[in-house]
Every structure is written in structure tokens, then in C-alpha cells.
XYZ file of C-alpha atoms in Angstrom:
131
model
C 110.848 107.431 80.489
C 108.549 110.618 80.695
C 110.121 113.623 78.795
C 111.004 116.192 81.722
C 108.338 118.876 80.229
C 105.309 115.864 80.739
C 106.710 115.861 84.423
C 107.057 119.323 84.929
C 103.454 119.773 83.612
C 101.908 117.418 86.075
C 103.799 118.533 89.235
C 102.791 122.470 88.007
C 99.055 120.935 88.285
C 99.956 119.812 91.429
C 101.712 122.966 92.640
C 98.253 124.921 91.504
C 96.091 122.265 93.176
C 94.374 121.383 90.465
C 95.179 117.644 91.016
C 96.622 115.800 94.126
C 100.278 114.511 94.754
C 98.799 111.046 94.365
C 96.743 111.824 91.218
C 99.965 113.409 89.904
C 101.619 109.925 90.986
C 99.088 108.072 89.538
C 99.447 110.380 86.178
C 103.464 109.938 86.328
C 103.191 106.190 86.516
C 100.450 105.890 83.667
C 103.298 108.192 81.564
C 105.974 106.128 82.308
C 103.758 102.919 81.515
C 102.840 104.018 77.856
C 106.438 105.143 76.922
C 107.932 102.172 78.542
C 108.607 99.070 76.141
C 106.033 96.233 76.467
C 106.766 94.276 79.426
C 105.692 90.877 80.478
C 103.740 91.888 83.404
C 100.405 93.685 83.417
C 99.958 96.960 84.214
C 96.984 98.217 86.748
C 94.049 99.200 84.865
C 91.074 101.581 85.861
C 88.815 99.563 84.162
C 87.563 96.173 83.796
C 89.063 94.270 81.205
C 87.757 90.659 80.111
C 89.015 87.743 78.494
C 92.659 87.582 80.321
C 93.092 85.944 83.362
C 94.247 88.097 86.628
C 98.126 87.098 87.632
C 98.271 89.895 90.495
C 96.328 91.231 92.947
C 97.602 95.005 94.129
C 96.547 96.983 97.545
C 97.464 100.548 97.967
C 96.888 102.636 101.115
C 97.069 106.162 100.237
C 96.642 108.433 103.167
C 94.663 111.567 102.117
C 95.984 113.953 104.081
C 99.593 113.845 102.793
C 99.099 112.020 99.546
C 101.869 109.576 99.978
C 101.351 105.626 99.850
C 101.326 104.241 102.702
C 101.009 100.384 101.252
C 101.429 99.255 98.164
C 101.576 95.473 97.988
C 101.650 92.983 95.016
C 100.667 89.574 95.454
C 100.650 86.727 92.994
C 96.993 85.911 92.494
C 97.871 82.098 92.970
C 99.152 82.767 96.440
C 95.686 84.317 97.258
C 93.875 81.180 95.796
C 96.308 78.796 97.475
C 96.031 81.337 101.146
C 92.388 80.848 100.225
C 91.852 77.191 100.531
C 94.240 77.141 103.598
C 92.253 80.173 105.338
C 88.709 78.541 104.269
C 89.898 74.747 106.694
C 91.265 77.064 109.801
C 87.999 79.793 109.827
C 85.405 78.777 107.422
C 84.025 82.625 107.881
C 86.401 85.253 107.933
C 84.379 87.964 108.886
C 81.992 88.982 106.187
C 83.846 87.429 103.685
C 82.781 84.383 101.524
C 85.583 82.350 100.738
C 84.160 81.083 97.082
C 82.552 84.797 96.437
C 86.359 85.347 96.448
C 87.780 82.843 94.685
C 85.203 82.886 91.869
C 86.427 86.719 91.479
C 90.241 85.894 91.011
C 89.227 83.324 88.667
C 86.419 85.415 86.358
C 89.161 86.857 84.187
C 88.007 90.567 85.324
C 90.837 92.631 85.565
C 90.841 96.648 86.894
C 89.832 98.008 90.409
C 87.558 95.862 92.804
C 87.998 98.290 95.817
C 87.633 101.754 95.686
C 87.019 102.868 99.137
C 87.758 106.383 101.212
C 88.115 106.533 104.897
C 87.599 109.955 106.553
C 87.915 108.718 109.697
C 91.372 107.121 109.197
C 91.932 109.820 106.522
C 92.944 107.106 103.713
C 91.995 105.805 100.476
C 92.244 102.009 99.963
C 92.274 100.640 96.371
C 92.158 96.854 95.474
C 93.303 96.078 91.750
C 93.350 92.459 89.852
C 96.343 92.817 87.511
């Protein structure tokens, strides 16, 4: 766990609005990640790291105006390959997307964000990670 000063610091920088409540989420979670024990599962990761093969892919729906998440879902990458070949025999184009543009991403061994996209119209943030 995060030491209660670390905490205090962050939500003080949020308090002063020098960061957002989701950065200071963000910041929280990325505490609690390096003093946590090394688990099994991987972690999200800003950048792109090579040579290990994505297990998860994660969406989050922040909405800006608030700062709260408004989805965060984790799916087993080889659910999205297997939901891939199913899709690809029932609509062969899913709207601007090309099934094997897809599929050779999950399988490249990138991991880190994909998707970094804000919507001022809906007023949210939408973030794609390979875990």
C-alpha cells in the first residue's frame, strides 16, 4: 500500500488543481503498483513494451467533466482473438475496422496504450491498453 503522506500529497495536487482527479487516480494506482509485491498479472503500461506477448486488453471511459471512470473493462486478449474470428464469418467489415489489422496487433507482442482519444463533444476520454 501507498504510505498515507504519498496519498495526501497527490489529492493536495488535486485540491490545488494542479492535476485532475483522474490523473491523481492514475498516480494512486501507479503508487500502489510499485509498492505492491510482484503479481502474476501485468500491469497497464504508458508505453510500448516489446518482446512479451499481450494477455489483456483494458478500455476505460473517463468522463472529463467529473473525472470519474465511467468504464473500465478487462478482457482476456484470447477472447478478443476468438470474438474476432467469430465477428469476421457474421460481418466481414465491421465498420472501418479490419479484422486481421486487429488481430495482427494483439498478436505483435506490443504492449502499452493503442487508444488515446478525447471527446469534447461527449466530454470523455477513451483509452485502449494491451496488458
Amino acid at each position: 500500500m501507498v504510505s498515507t503522506e504519498e496519498r495526501m500529497r497527490i489529492l493536495m495536487m488535486i485540491q490545488e488543481g494542479k492535476i485532475s482527479a483522474a490523473e491523481g487516480a492514475r498516480l494512486i494506482e501507479a503508487l500502489d503498483d510499485l509498492s505492491a509485491p510482484t503479481s502474476p498479472g501485468p500491469q497497464p503500461s504508458r508505453g510500448f513494451e516489446s518482446g512479451k506477448k499481450p494477455r489483456y486488453l483494458r478500455v476505460m471511459v473517463t468522463d472529463t467533466d467529473t473525472g470519474k471512470t465511467r468504464v473500465n473493462v478487462r478482457l482476456p486478449v484470447s477472447l478478443i482473438n476468438s470474438g474476432v474470428r467469430m465477428g469476421a464469418r457474421f460481418a466481414p467489415e465491421i465498420e472501418g475496422l479490419d479484422m486481421e489489422d486487429l488481430n495482427a496487433w494483439l498478436n505483435s507482442g506490443e504492449i502499452g496504450q493503442i487508444v488515446d482519444i478525447f471527446d469534447e463533444e461527449d466530454g470523455e476520454h477513451v483509452e485502449v491498453f494491451l496488458e
